[in-house]
XYZ file of N, CA, C and O in Angstrom:
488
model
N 91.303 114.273 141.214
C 92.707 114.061 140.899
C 92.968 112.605 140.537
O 93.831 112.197 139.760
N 92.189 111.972 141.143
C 92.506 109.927 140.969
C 91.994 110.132 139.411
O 92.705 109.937 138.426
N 90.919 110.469 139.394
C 90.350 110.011 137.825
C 90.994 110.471 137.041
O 91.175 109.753 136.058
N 91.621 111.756 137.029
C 92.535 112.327 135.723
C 93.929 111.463 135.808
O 94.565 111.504 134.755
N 94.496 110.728 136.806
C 95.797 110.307 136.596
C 95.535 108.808 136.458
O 96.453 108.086 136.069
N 94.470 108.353 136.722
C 93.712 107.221 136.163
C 93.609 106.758 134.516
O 94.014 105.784 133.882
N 92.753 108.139 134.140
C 92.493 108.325 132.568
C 94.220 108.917 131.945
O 94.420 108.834 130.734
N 95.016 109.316 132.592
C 96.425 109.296 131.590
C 96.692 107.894 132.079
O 96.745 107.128 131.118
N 96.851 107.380 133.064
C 97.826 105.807 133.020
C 96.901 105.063 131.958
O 97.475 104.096 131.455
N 95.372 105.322 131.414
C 94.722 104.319 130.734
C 95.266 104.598 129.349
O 95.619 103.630 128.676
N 95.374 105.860 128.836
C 95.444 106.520 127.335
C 97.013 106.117 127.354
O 97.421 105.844 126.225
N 98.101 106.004 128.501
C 99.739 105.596 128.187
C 99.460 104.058 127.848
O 99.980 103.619 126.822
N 99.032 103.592 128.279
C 98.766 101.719 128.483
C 98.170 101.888 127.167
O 99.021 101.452 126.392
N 97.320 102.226 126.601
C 96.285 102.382 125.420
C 97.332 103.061 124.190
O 97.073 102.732 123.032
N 98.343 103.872 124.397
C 98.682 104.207 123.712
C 100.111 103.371 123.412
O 100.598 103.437 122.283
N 100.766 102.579 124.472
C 101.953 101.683 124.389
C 101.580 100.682 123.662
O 102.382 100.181 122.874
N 100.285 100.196 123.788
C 99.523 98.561 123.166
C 99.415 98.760 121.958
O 99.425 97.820 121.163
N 99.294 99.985 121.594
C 99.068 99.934 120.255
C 100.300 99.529 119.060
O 100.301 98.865 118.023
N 101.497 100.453 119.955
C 103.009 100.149 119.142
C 103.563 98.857 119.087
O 104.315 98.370 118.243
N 103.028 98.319 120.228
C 103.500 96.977 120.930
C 103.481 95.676 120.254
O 104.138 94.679 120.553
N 102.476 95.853 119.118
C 101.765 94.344 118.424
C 102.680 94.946 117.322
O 102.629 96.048 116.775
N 103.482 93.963 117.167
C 103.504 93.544 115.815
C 102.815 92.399 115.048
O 102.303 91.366 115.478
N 103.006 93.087 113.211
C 102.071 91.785 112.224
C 103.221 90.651 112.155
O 104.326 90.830 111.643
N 102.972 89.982 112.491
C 103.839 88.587 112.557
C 103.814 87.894 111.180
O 104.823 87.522 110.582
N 102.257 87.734 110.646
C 102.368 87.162 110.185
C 102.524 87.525 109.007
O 102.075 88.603 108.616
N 103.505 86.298 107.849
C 103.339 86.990 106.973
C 102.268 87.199 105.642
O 101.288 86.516 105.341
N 102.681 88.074 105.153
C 101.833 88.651 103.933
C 101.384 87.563 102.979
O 101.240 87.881 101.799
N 101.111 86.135 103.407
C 101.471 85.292 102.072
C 100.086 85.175 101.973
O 99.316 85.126 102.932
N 99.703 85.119 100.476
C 98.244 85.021 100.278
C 97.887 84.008 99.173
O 98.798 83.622 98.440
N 96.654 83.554 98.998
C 96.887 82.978 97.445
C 95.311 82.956 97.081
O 94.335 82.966 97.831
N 95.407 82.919 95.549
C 94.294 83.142 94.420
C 95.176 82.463 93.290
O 96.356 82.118 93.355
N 94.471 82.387 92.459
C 94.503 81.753 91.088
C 95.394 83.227 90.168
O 95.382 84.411 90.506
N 96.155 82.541 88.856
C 96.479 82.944 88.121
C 96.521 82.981 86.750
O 95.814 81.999 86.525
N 96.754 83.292 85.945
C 96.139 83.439 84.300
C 97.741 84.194 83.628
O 98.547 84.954 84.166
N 97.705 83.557 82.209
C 98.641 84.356 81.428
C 98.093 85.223 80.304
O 96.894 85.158 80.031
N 99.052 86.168 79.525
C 98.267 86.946 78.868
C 99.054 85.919 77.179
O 99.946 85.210 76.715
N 97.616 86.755 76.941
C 97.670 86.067 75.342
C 98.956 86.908 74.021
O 99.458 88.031 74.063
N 99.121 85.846 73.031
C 100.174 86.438 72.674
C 100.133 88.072 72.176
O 101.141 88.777 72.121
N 98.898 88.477 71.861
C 97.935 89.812 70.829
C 98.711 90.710 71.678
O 98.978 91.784 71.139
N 99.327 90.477 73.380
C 99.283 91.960 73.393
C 100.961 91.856 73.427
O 101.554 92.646 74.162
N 101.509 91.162 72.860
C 102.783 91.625 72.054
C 103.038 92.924 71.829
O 102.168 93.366 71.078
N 103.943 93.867 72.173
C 104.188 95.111 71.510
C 103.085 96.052 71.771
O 103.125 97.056 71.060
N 102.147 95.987 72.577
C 101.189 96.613 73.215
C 101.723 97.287 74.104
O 102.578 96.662 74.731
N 101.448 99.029 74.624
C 101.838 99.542 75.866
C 100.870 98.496 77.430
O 99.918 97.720 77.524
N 101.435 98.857 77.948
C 100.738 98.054 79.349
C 100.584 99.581 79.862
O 101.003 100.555 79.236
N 99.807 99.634 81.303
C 99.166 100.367 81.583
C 100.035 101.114 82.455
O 99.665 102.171 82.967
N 101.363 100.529 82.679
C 102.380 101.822 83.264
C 103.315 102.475 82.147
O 104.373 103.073 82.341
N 102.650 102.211 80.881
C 103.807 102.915 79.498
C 104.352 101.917 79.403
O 104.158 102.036 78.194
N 105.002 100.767 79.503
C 106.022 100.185 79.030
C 105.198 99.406 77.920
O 103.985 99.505 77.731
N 106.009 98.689 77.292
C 106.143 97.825 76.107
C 106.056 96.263 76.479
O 107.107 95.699 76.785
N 104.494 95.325 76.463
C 104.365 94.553 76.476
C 105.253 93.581 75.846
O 105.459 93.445 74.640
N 105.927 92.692 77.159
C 106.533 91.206 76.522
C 106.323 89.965 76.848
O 106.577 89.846 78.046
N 105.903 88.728 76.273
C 105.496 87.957 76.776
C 107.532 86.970 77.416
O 107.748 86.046 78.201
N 108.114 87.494 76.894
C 109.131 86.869 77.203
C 109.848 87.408 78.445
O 110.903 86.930 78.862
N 109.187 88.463 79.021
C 109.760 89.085 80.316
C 109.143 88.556 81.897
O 108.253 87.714 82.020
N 109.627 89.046 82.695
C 108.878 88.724 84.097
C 108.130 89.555 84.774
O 108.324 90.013 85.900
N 107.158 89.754 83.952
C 106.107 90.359 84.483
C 104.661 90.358 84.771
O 104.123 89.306 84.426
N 103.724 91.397 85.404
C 102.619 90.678 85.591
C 101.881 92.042 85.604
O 102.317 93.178 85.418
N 100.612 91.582 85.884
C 99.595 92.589 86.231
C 98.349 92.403 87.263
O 97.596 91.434 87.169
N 98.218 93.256 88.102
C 98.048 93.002 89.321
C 96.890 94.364 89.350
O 97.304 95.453 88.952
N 95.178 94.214 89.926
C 94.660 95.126 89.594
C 95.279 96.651 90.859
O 95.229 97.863 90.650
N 95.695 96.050 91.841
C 96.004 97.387 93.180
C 97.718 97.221 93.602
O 98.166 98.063 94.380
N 98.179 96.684 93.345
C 99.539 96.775 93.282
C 100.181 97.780 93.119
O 99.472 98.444 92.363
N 101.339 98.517 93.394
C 102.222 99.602 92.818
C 102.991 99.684 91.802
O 104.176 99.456 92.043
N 102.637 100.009 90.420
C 103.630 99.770 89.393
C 105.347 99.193 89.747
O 105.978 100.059 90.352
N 106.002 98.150 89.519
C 107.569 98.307 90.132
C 107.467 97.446 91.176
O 108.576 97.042 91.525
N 106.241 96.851 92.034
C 106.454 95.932 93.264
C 106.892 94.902 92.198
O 106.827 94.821 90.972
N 107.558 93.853 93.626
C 108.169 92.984 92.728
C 108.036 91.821 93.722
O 108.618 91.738 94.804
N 107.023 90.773 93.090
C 106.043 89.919 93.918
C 106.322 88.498 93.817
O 105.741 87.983 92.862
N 107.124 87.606 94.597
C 106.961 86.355 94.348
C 105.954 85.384 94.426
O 105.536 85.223 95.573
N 105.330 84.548 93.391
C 104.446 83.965 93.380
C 104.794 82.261 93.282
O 105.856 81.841 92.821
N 103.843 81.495 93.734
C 104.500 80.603 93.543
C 103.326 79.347 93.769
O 102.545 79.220 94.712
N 103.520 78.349 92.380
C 102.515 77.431 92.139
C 102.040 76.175 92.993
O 102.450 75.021 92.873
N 101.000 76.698 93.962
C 100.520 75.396 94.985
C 100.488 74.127 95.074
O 100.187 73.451 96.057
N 100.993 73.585 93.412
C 100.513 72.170 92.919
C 102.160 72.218 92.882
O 102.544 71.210 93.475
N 102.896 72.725 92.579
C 104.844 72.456 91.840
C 105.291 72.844 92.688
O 106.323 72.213 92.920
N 105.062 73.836 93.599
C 105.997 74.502 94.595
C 107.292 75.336 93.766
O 108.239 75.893 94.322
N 107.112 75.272 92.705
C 107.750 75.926 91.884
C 107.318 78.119 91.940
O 106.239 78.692 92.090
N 108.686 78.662 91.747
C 108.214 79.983 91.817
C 109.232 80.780 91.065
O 110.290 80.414 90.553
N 108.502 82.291 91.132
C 109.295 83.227 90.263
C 108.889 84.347 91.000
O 107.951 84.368 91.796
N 109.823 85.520 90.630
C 109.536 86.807 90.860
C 109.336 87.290 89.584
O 109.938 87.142 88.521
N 108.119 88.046 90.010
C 107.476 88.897 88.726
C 107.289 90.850 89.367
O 106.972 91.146 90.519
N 107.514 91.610 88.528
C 107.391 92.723 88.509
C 106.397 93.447 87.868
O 106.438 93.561 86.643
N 105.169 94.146 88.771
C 103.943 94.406 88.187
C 104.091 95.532 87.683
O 104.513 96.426 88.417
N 103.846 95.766 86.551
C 104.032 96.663 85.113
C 102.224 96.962 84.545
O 102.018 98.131 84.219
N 101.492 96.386 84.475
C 100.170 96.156 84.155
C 99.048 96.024 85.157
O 99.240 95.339 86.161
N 97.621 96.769 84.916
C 96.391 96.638 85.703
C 95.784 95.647 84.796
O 95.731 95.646 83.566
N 95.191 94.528 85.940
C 94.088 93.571 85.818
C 94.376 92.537 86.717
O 94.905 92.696 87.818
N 93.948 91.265 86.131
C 93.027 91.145 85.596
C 91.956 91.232 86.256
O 91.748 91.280 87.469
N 90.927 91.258 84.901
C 89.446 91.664 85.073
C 88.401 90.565 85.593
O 87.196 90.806 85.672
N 88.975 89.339 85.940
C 88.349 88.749 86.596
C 88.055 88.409 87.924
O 89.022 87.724 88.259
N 87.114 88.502 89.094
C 87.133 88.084 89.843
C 88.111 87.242 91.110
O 88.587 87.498 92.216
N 88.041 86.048 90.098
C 88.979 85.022 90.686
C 90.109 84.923 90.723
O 90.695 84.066 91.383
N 90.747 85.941 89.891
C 92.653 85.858 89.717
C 93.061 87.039 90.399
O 92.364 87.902 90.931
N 94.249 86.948 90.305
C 94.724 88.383 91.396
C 95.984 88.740 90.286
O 96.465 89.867 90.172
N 96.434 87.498 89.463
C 97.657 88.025 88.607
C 97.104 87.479 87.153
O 96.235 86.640 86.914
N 97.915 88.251 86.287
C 98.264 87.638 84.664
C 99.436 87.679 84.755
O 99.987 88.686 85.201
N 100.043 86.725 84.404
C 101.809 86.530 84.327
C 101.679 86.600 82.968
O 100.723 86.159 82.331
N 102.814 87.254 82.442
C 103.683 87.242 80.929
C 103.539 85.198 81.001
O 103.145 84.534 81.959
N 103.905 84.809 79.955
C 104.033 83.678 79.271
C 105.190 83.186 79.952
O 105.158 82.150 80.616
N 106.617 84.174 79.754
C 107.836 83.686 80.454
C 107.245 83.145 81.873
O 107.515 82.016 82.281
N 106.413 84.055 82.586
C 107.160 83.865 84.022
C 106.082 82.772 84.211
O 106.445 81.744 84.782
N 104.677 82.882 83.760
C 103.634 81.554 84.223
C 104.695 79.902 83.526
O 104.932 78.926 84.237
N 105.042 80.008 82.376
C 105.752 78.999 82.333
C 107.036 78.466 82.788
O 107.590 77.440 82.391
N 107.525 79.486 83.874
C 108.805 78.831 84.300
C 108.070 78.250 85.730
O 108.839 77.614 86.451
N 106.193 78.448 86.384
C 105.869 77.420 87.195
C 105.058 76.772 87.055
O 104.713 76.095 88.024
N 104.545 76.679 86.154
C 103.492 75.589 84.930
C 103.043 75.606 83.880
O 103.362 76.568 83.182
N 102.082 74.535 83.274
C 102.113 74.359 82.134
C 100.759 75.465 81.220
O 99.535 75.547 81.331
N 101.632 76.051 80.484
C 100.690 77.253 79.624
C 99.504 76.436 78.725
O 98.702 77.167 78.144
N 99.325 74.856 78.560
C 98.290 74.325 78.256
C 97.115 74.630 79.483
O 95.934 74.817 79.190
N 97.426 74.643 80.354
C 96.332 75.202 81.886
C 95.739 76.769 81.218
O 96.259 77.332 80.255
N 95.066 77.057 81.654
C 94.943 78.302 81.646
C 95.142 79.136 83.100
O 95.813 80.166 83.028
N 94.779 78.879 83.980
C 95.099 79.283 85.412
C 95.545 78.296 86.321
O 95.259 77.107 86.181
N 96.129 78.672 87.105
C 96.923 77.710 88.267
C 96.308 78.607 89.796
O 95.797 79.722 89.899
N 96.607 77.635 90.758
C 96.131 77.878 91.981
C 98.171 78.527 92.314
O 99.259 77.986 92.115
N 97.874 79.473 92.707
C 99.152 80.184 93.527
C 99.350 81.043 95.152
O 98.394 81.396 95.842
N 100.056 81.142 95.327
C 100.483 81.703 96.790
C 101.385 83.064 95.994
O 102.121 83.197 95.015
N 100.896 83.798 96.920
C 101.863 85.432 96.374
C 101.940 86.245 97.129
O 100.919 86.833 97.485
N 103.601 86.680 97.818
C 103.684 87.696 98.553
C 104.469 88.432 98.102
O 105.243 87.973 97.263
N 104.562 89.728 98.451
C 105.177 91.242 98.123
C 106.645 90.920 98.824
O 106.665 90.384 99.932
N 107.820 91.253 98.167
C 108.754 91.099 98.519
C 109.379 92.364 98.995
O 109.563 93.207 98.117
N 109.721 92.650 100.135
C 110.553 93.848 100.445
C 111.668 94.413 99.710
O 112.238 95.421 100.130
């Protein structure tokens, strides 16, 4: 009888600890970023829409079409919200391609990539 009311007080304690933690911290992460070139002008992107370099958007390879992600440049402290519409990029090292608009409203499009911080906005 001890051991069975033993093993429920362990599995209630075991099972309270689990609800108990919250993630504190937040989601903020960072990788490098890249813009897309002017060619894919008028190009579908990979959720159907209609490529613009003058919009705020991005592409993000695991993202949910529609998240809508503030990023923001490690060197300017400068930032934007961008809305991921597009899969990639295909490189390694980046986690975003910003449209032209949105990489240049936090640096300079002579760069080709910038060091950034990027979290998912609720």
């Amino acid at each position: 009888m001890t051991k069975r009311i033993f093993l429920v007080i362990i599995m209630m304690i075991s099972t309270l600890g689990i609800f108990s933690f919250k993630n504190n911290a937040t989601d903020v992460k960072t990788s490098f970023a890249s813009f897309y070139h002017d060619k894919f002008n008028g190009r579908k992107t990979a959720s159907g829409e209609i490529f613009s370099n003058k919009e705020l958007t991005a592409a993000n390879r695991t993202l949910p079409f529609g998240t809508q992600v503030k990023i923001t440049n490690l060197i300017s402290g400068k930032s934007v919200v961008v809305r991921v519409n597009d899969r990639g990029p295909y490189h390694s090292s980046r986690a975003f391609d910003l449209t032209k608009a949105a990489f240049s409203s936090i640096g300079d499009t002579r760069r080709g990539t910038i060091a950034i911080e990027y979290e998912v906005m609720d």
